[in-house]
Coordinates of C-alpha atoms in Angstrom, one line a residue:
M1 CA 55.9 -158.5 73.8
V2 CA 56.7 -160.8 70.9
K3 CA 58.9 -159.4 68.2
L4 CA 58.0 -160.6 64.7
E5 CA 60.9 -161.1 62.4
L6 CA 60.4 -161.4 58.6
S7 CA 62.7 -163.1 56.4
D8 CA 64.2 -161.4 53.4
D9 CA 62.1 -163.6 51.0
V10 CA 58.9 -162.5 52.6
K11 CA 60.0 -158.9 52.5
I12 CA 60.8 -159.2 48.8
F13 CA 57.4 -160.8 48.2
F14 CA 55.5 -158.0 49.9
L15 CA 57.5 -155.4 48.2
F16 CA 57.0 -157.0 44.8
G17 CA 53.2 -157.3 45.5
Y18 CA 52.9 -153.6 46.5
T19 CA 54.9 -152.5 43.5
S20 CA 52.7 -154.6 41.2
C21 CA 49.5 -153.1 42.6
E22 CA 50.9 -149.6 42.2
L23 CA 52.0 -150.2 38.6
H24 CA 48.7 -151.9 37.8
Q25 CA 46.8 -148.8 39.1
R26 CA 49.0 -146.4 37.2
F27 CA 48.7 -148.4 33.9
K28 CA 44.9 -148.6 34.5
I29 CA 44.7 -144.7 34.7
R30 CA 47.0 -144.3 31.7
G31 CA 44.9 -146.8 29.8
K32 CA 41.8 -144.8 30.5
D33 CA 43.5 -141.6 29.3
H34 CA 44.7 -143.4 26.2
E35 CA 41.2 -144.7 25.5
A36 CA 39.8 -141.1 25.9
K37 CA 42.3 -139.7 23.5
E38 CA 41.6 -142.5 21.0
E39 CA 37.9 -141.9 21.3
K40 CA 38.4 -138.1 20.8
K41 CA 40.7 -138.8 17.8
N42 CA 38.0 -141.2 16.4
N43 CA 35.3 -138.6 16.9
T44 CA 37.5 -135.9 15.2
S45 CA 38.2 -138.3 12.4
S46 CA 34.5 -139.1 12.0
L47 CA 33.7 -135.4 12.0
Q48 CA 36.3 -134.8 9.3
Q49 CA 35.0 -137.6 7.3
L50 CA 31.5 -136.1 7.6
Y51 CA 32.8 -132.7 6.4
F52 CA 34.6 -134.5 3.6
R53 CA 31.5 -136.3 2.5
V54 CA 29.5 -133.0 2.5
W55 CA 32.3 -131.3 0.5
L56 CA 32.2 -134.2 -2.0
K57 CA 28.5 -133.9 -2.4
S58 CA 28.8 -130.1 -3.0
A59 CA 31.6 -130.7 -5.4
D60 CA 29.5 -133.3 -7.3
R61 CA 26.6 -130.8 -7.3
E62 CA 29.0 -128.2 -8.7
R63 CA 30.2 -130.5 -11.4
T64 CA 26.7 -131.5 -12.2
N65 CA 25.7 -127.8 -12.6
Q66 CA 28.8 -127.2 -14.8
K67 CA 27.7 -130.2 -17.0
S68 CA 24.2 -128.8 -17.2
Y69 CA 25.6 -125.4 -18.2
A70 CA 27.8 -127.1 -20.8
V71 CA 24.7 -128.8 -22.2
V72 CA 22.9 -125.5 -22.3
N73 CA 26.0 -123.9 -23.9
K74 CA 26.1 -126.6 -26.6
R75 CA 22.3 -126.3 -27.2
F76 CA 22.1 -122.5 -27.5
G77 CA 25.6 -121.8 -28.7
L78 CA 26.8 -119.8 -25.7
S79 CA 30.5 -119.1 -25.0
S80 CA 32.3 -120.8 -22.0
C81 CA 32.4 -117.4 -20.2
E82 CA 28.7 -116.9 -20.6
A83 CA 28.1 -120.5 -19.5
A84 CA 30.0 -119.9 -16.3
A85 CA 28.3 -116.6 -15.8
P86 CA 25.3 -118.1 -13.9
T87 CA 27.6 -119.5 -11.3
E88 CA 29.4 -116.2 -10.9
R89 CA 26.1 -114.4 -11.0
S90 CA 24.6 -116.6 -8.3
R91 CA 27.7 -116.0 -6.2
D92 CA 27.3 -112.2 -6.7
M93 CA 23.6 -112.4 -5.9
T94 CA 24.4 -114.3 -2.7
A95 CA 27.0 -111.7 -1.7
K96 CA 24.5 -108.9 -2.5
T97 CA 21.8 -110.6 -0.6
K98 CA 24.0 -111.0 2.4
A99 CA 25.1 -107.3 2.1
S100 CA 21.5 -106.2 1.8
D101 CA 20.5 -108.3 4.8
T102 CA 23.3 -106.7 6.8
R103 CA 22.2 -103.2 5.7
G104 CA 18.6 -104.1 6.5
S105 CA 19.5 -105.3 9.9
A106 CA 21.6 -102.2 10.6
A107 CA 18.8 -100.0 9.4
A108 CA 16.4 -101.9 11.6
V109 CA 18.7 -101.3 14.6
S110 CA 19.1 -97.7 13.7
S111 CA 15.3 -97.2 13.4
R112 CA 14.9 -98.9 16.7
Q113 CA 17.5 -96.5 18.2
E114 CA 15.9 -93.4 16.6
G115 CA 12.4 -94.5 17.4
P116 CA 12.3 -93.2 21.0
G117 CA 13.8 -89.9 19.7
G118 CA 10.8 -89.2 17.5
L119 CA 8.9 -85.9 17.4
W120 CA 6.0 -87.1 19.5
D121 CA 8.2 -88.6 22.2
S122 CA 10.2 -85.4 22.3
V123 CA 7.1 -83.3 22.6
K124 CA 6.0 -85.5 25.6
K125 CA 9.4 -85.1 27.2
A126 CA 9.2 -81.3 26.6
A127 CA 5.8 -81.2 28.2
F128 CA 7.1 -83.1 31.2
V129 CA 10.2 -81.0 31.6
I130 CA 8.3 -77.7 31.2
G131 CA 5.5 -78.9 33.6
S132 CA 8.1 -79.9 36.1
G133 CA 9.7 -76.5 35.7
I134 CA 6.5 -74.7 36.4
F135 CA 5.8 -76.8 39.5
F136 CA 9.3 -76.1 40.7
L137 CA 9.0 -72.4 40.2
A138 CA 5.7 -72.4 42.1
A139 CA 7.3 -74.1 45.0
F140 CA 10.4 -71.9 44.7
G141 CA 8.1 -68.9 44.8
N142 CA 7.0 -69.8 48.3
S143 CA 10.5 -69.7 49.7
L144 CA 13.2 -67.5 48.2
T145 CA 10.9 -65.1 46.4
W146 CA 9.0 -64.5 49.6
H147 CA 12.2 -63.0 51.1
L148 CA 12.9 -61.1 47.9
Q149 CA 9.4 -59.7 48.0
K150 CA 10.3 -58.3 51.5
V151 CA 13.0 -56.2 49.8
W152 CA 10.6 -55.1 47.1
G153 CA 8.1 -54.2 49.8
A154 CA 10.6 -52.1 51.7
S155 CA 10.9 -49.8 48.8
G156 CA 7.5 -50.6 47.3
D157 CA 6.0 -47.3 48.4
F158 CA 8.6 -45.4 46.4
W159 CA 7.8 -47.3 43.2
Q160 CA 4.1 -47.2 43.7
N161 CA 4.1 -43.5 44.4
L162 CA 6.2 -42.9 41.2
W163 CA 3.8 -45.0 39.2
T164 CA 0.8 -43.3 40.6
K165 CA 2.2 -39.9 39.5
L166 CA 2.7 -41.3 35.9
Y167 CA -0.7 -42.9 36.0
L168 CA -2.4 -39.6 36.9
T169 CA -0.3 -37.6 34.4
F170 CA -0.7 -39.7 31.2
E171 CA -3.5 -41.6 29.7
G172 CA -3.5 -45.4 29.4
H173 CA -2.5 -45.7 25.8
V174 CA 0.4 -43.2 26.2
L175 CA 1.7 -45.3 29.2
F176 CA 1.4 -48.4 27.1
C177 CA 3.3 -46.8 24.2
F178 CA 6.1 -45.6 26.6
G179 CA 6.4 -49.1 28.1
T180 CA 6.3 -51.2 25.0
V181 CA 7.8 -48.9 22.3
L182 CA 10.0 -46.1 23.8
I183 CA 11.8 -47.9 26.6
P184 CA 12.5 -51.1 24.6
S185 CA 13.7 -49.0 21.7
L186 CA 16.2 -47.2 24.0
A187 CA 17.4 -50.6 25.3
F188 CA 17.8 -52.1 21.9
W189 CA 19.3 -49.3 19.9
G190 CA 21.5 -48.0 22.8
L191 CA 23.1 -51.4 23.2
N192 CA 23.5 -51.9 19.4
A193 CA 25.0 -48.5 18.9
L194 CA 27.9 -49.5 21.2
L195 CA 28.2 -52.9 19.4
L196 CA 28.1 -51.2 15.9
L197 CA 31.0 -48.9 17.0
A198 CA 33.1 -52.0 17.8
D199 CA 32.0 -53.7 14.6
T200 CA 32.8 -50.8 12.3
S201 CA 35.9 -49.3 13.9
G202 CA 37.4 -52.3 15.8
R203 CA 37.4 -50.2 19.0
P204 CA 37.2 -50.3 21.9
Y205 CA 39.7 -53.2 22.1
F206 CA 38.1 -54.2 25.4
I207 CA 35.1 -55.5 23.3
T208 CA 36.7 -56.6 20.1
R209 CA 39.2 -58.9 21.9
Y210 CA 36.3 -61.1 22.8
R211 CA 35.2 -61.8 19.2
I212 CA 34.0 -65.4 18.8
Q213 CA 34.8 -65.8 15.1
V214 CA 38.1 -64.0 15.1
D215 CA 38.6 -63.8 11.3
K216 CA 35.1 -62.5 10.6
N217 CA 33.6 -58.9 10.6
N218 CA 36.9 -57.3 11.3
P219 CA 35.7 -54.8 10.3
V220 CA 32.2 -55.5 9.1
D221 CA 31.3 -54.9 5.4
P222 CA 29.7 -51.3 5.2
A223 CA 27.5 -52.2 2.2
K224 CA 26.2 -55.4 3.9
L225 CA 25.7 -53.5 7.2
S226 CA 23.7 -50.7 5.5
H227 CA 21.4 -53.2 3.8
A228 CA 20.8 -54.9 7.2
V229 CA 20.1 -51.7 9.0
R230 CA 17.4 -50.7 6.5
S231 CA 15.7 -54.0 6.8
V232 CA 15.8 -53.8 10.6
L233 CA 14.2 -50.4 10.6
F234 CA 11.5 -51.6 8.2
N235 CA 10.7 -54.5 10.5
W236 CA 10.8 -52.2 13.6
V237 CA 8.4 -49.6 12.3
F238 CA 6.0 -51.5 10.0
I239 CA 5.9 -55.0 11.7
S240 CA 6.7 -54.5 15.4
G241 CA 4.8 -51.3 15.8
P242 CA 1.4 -52.5 14.4
M243 CA 1.8 -55.8 16.4
V244 CA 2.2 -53.8 19.6
V245 CA -0.9 -51.8 18.8
V246 CA -2.9 -55.0 18.3
C247 CA -1.5 -56.3 21.6
Y248 CA -2.8 -53.2 23.4
Y249 CA -6.3 -53.7 22.2
L250 CA -6.3 -57.4 23.0
M251 CA -5.0 -56.7 26.5
T252 CA -7.5 -53.8 27.0
W253 CA -10.3 -56.1 26.0
R254 CA -9.3 -58.4 28.8
G255 CA -8.7 -55.7 31.4
N256 CA -6.6 -52.6 32.1
P257 CA -2.9 -53.3 31.4
C258 CA -2.0 -49.8 32.8
G259 CA -3.9 -50.2 36.1
P260 CA -3.1 -47.9 39.1
E261 CA -1.7 -50.7 41.2
L262 CA 1.7 -52.3 40.5
P263 CA 2.0 -56.1 40.5
T264 CA 3.7 -57.8 43.4
F265 CA 7.3 -58.9 43.0
H266 CA 6.2 -62.5 43.4
W267 CA 3.7 -62.3 40.6
A268 CA 6.0 -60.4 38.3
L269 CA 8.7 -63.0 38.7
M270 CA 6.2 -65.8 38.0
E271 CA 5.1 -64.0 34.8
L272 CA 8.6 -63.6 33.6
A273 CA 9.3 -67.3 34.1
F274 CA 6.1 -68.2 32.1
F275 CA 7.1 -65.8 29.3
S276 CA 10.6 -67.4 29.0
I277 CA 9.2 -70.9 28.8
L278 CA 6.5 -69.9 26.3
E279 CA 9.1 -68.1 24.1
E280 CA 11.4 -71.2 24.1
V281 CA 8.5 -73.4 22.9
M282 CA 7.1 -71.0 20.3
F283 CA 10.5 -69.8 19.0
Y284 CA 12.0 -73.3 18.7
Y285 CA 9.2 -74.8 16.6
S286 CA 8.6 -71.7 14.5
H287 CA 12.3 -71.5 13.9
R288 CA 12.6 -75.1 12.8
L289 CA 9.6 -74.6 10.6
F290 CA 11.4 -71.8 8.7
H291 CA 14.3 -74.2 8.3
H292 CA 12.1 -76.5 6.2
S293 CA 13.3 -76.7 2.6
S294 CA 10.1 -75.2 1.2
L295 CA 10.3 -72.1 3.5
Y296 CA 14.0 -71.6 4.1
K297 CA 15.0 -70.3 0.6
H298 CA 12.0 -67.9 0.5
Y299 CA 12.0 -66.5 4.0
H300 CA 14.7 -67.6 6.5
K301 CA 17.7 -67.6 4.1
Q302 CA 17.9 -63.8 4.5
H303 CA 18.7 -64.1 8.2
H304 CA 21.4 -66.6 7.5
E305 CA 23.3 -64.4 5.1
W306 CA 25.3 -63.6 8.2
T307 CA 27.2 -66.7 9.1
A308 CA 29.0 -64.6 11.7
P309 CA 26.2 -62.4 13.1
I310 CA 26.3 -59.0 14.8
G311 CA 23.9 -57.5 17.3
I312 CA 21.7 -55.6 14.8
V313 CA 21.2 -58.8 12.8
S314 CA 19.0 -60.2 15.6
I315 CA 15.9 -58.8 13.8
Y316 CA 17.3 -58.8 10.3
A317 CA 14.7 -61.1 8.7
H318 CA 11.9 -61.4 6.2
P319 CA 8.8 -59.5 7.4
L320 CA 6.8 -62.8 7.7
E321 CA 9.5 -64.5 9.7
H322 CA 9.9 -61.4 11.9
M323 CA 6.2 -61.4 12.7
I324 CA 5.8 -65.2 13.3
S325 CA 9.2 -66.2 14.8
N326 CA 10.6 -63.1 16.3
M327 CA 7.6 -61.1 17.6
L328 CA 4.9 -63.6 18.3
P329 CA 6.8 -65.7 20.8
V330 CA 7.6 -62.5 22.8
V331 CA 4.2 -60.8 22.7
A332 CA 2.1 -63.9 23.3
G333 CA 2.9 -64.3 27.0
P334 CA 1.8 -60.8 28.2
V335 CA -1.4 -61.1 26.1
I336 CA -2.3 -64.5 27.5
L337 CA -1.8 -63.4 31.2
G338 CA -3.1 -59.9 30.7
S339 CA 0.1 -58.6 32.3
H340 CA 0.6 -55.1 33.7
I341 CA 2.5 -52.7 31.5
T342 CA 5.5 -52.6 33.8
T343 CA 6.0 -56.3 33.6
T344 CA 5.5 -56.3 29.8
S345 CA 8.0 -53.5 29.4
V346 CA 10.6 -55.3 31.5
W347 CA 10.0 -58.5 29.5
Y348 CA 10.3 -56.7 26.1
C349 CA 13.6 -55.2 27.2
L350 CA 14.9 -58.5 28.4
A351 CA 13.9 -60.2 25.2
L352 CA 15.6 -57.6 23.0
V353 CA 18.8 -57.5 25.0
S354 CA 18.9 -61.3 25.1
T355 CA 18.6 -61.7 21.3
T356 CA 21.1 -58.9 20.8
I357 CA 23.7 -60.6 23.0
S358 CA 23.0 -64.0 21.2
H359 CA 23.8 -62.4 17.9
C360 CA 26.5 -59.9 18.9
G361 CA 29.5 -62.1 18.0
Y362 CA 31.3 -61.3 21.3
H363 CA 31.6 -63.5 24.3
L364 CA 31.8 -60.7 26.9
P365 CA 32.6 -61.2 30.6
F366 CA 29.7 -61.5 33.0
L367 CA 27.1 -61.7 30.2
P368 CA 25.1 -64.7 28.9
S369 CA 27.1 -66.9 26.5
P370 CA 26.3 -66.3 22.8
E371 CA 28.2 -69.4 21.6
F372 CA 25.0 -71.4 21.3
H373 CA 23.2 -69.2 18.6
D374 CA 26.5 -68.2 17.0
F375 CA 27.1 -71.9 16.3
H376 CA 23.6 -72.0 14.7
H377 CA 24.6 -69.3 12.2
L378 CA 27.8 -71.1 11.5
K379 CA 26.2 -74.6 10.9
F380 CA 22.5 -73.8 10.1
N381 CA 21.0 -77.1 11.3
Q382 CA 21.9 -77.0 15.0
C383 CA 20.8 -75.0 18.1
F384 CA 17.4 -73.8 17.1
G385 CA 16.1 -72.6 20.5
V386 CA 16.7 -69.9 23.1
L387 CA 17.3 -71.8 26.3
G388 CA 18.5 -75.0 24.7
V389 CA 16.0 -77.2 26.5
L390 CA 14.1 -78.3 23.4
D391 CA 17.4 -78.7 21.5
R392 CA 18.5 -81.2 24.0
L393 CA 15.2 -83.1 24.0
H394 CA 15.1 -83.2 20.1
S395 CA 18.9 -83.9 19.8
T396 CA 19.4 -80.8 17.7
D397 CA 22.5 -79.9 19.6
T398 CA 24.5 -83.1 19.3
K399 CA 27.1 -81.7 16.9
F400 CA 27.4 -78.6 19.0
R401 CA 28.1 -80.6 22.2
Q402 CA 31.1 -82.2 20.4
T403 CA 32.9 -78.9 19.6
K404 CA 35.1 -76.3 21.3
Q405 CA 32.2 -73.9 21.2
Y406 CA 30.3 -76.0 23.6
E407 CA 33.3 -76.0 26.0
R408 CA 33.2 -72.2 25.8
H409 CA 29.4 -72.0 26.3
I410 CA 29.8 -70.8 29.9
L411 CA 29.5 -67.6 31.8
L412 CA 32.8 -65.9 31.5
T413 CA 33.8 -64.7 35.0
N414 CA 37.2 -63.3 34.3
F415 CA 38.8 -61.1 31.6
T416 CA 40.7 -63.7 29.6
P417 CA 39.0 -64.4 26.2
L418 CA 37.8 -68.0 26.0
N419 CA 39.5 -68.3 22.6
E420 CA 42.7 -68.1 24.5
S421 CA 41.8 -70.2 27.6
I422 CA 40.1 -72.8 25.4
P423 CA 41.8 -72.6 22.0
D424 CA 40.7 -74.4 18.9
T425 CA 42.2 -77.8 18.1
P426 CA 45.2 -77.2 15.7
K427 CA 44.5 -78.4 12.2
K428 CA 46.6 -81.1 10.6
G429 CA 49.8 -79.7 9.1
Q430 CA 49.9 -76.8 11.5

């Protein structure tokens, strides 16, 4: 193998050539970077010059306008402030125009947001939900209620024999009076007697410790209570009584509401579900109608004299309101279905007990929560319905759902008052 030896001069030559190429390449890259920076600087300078020219033109236009205003000032004898006013006025008009445009766009956005929540859309949603509920109940009736009917059937002979004895002893109108007047009266006035004892005496403590509005009706004003009781008795005798008689004749015209055979458990349960849905729809819309400004001060304001309601106030209302909003949603269901007197009697008792609990002012253990309707009496424009379904669809419970009352709107399953377990938010300074 031949070994190639390079002289020092050749080595220096190659080293110098390599170094020159490397330096040339680096200077070439740096040159390109420098050219890019210069181009960017030139572009920035050109853009600044363009902005400066535009500014000069606007300044020239402003000076021209001022000269024109000076000519007008000299011609018509206006002061310098008045001559400058058009400029200021134009600026104010521009600002106002921008502000109005902003408000207009915000209003447009708001209208677009509220559009889907319109009344017709809510009615369609309510129809869908209620229709789905009826379909679900029909399906549910073929499963769980079939087993419950077996329990009813096991003791069905006892109840049927008892009803047969009553049927043979009394006439139809007497049975109807027992079922729609006497038994509901005992349920309503018996429960309210206990609540009135707590409202007037503050005892028993087992009830009063569950008061929702702690600082109200402790005890209740005797004069105010006396006036409410008189109004309730008038509605009970002269409004509810005649309406029940009318219902008897309407139901007799369709069939025999006091027939010898009791309805099946399955059918009775389906009827009660239908009554509840119908009451929710009729009461919600009639109640909102009475909150209209043209009707509220003449009819519904009487009921809202009690911002902290008590049980007896549930039917403390103007006679017209009591007939349309209190009675009609309850009696319409049995008339439409031609229900048996036993189902009608159970429904009337449930409706009266339910409205009493909603107005009682106490969130008692193992009973439905009255927080929903108590909040309505407190704020007036929230929570119009019974079940709360239509309030959610119409967004008339939005304020309620942001409060502590909504957190307490649950079934109390222990003996600790919810005012203690879910206390109010402390006010500033406390």
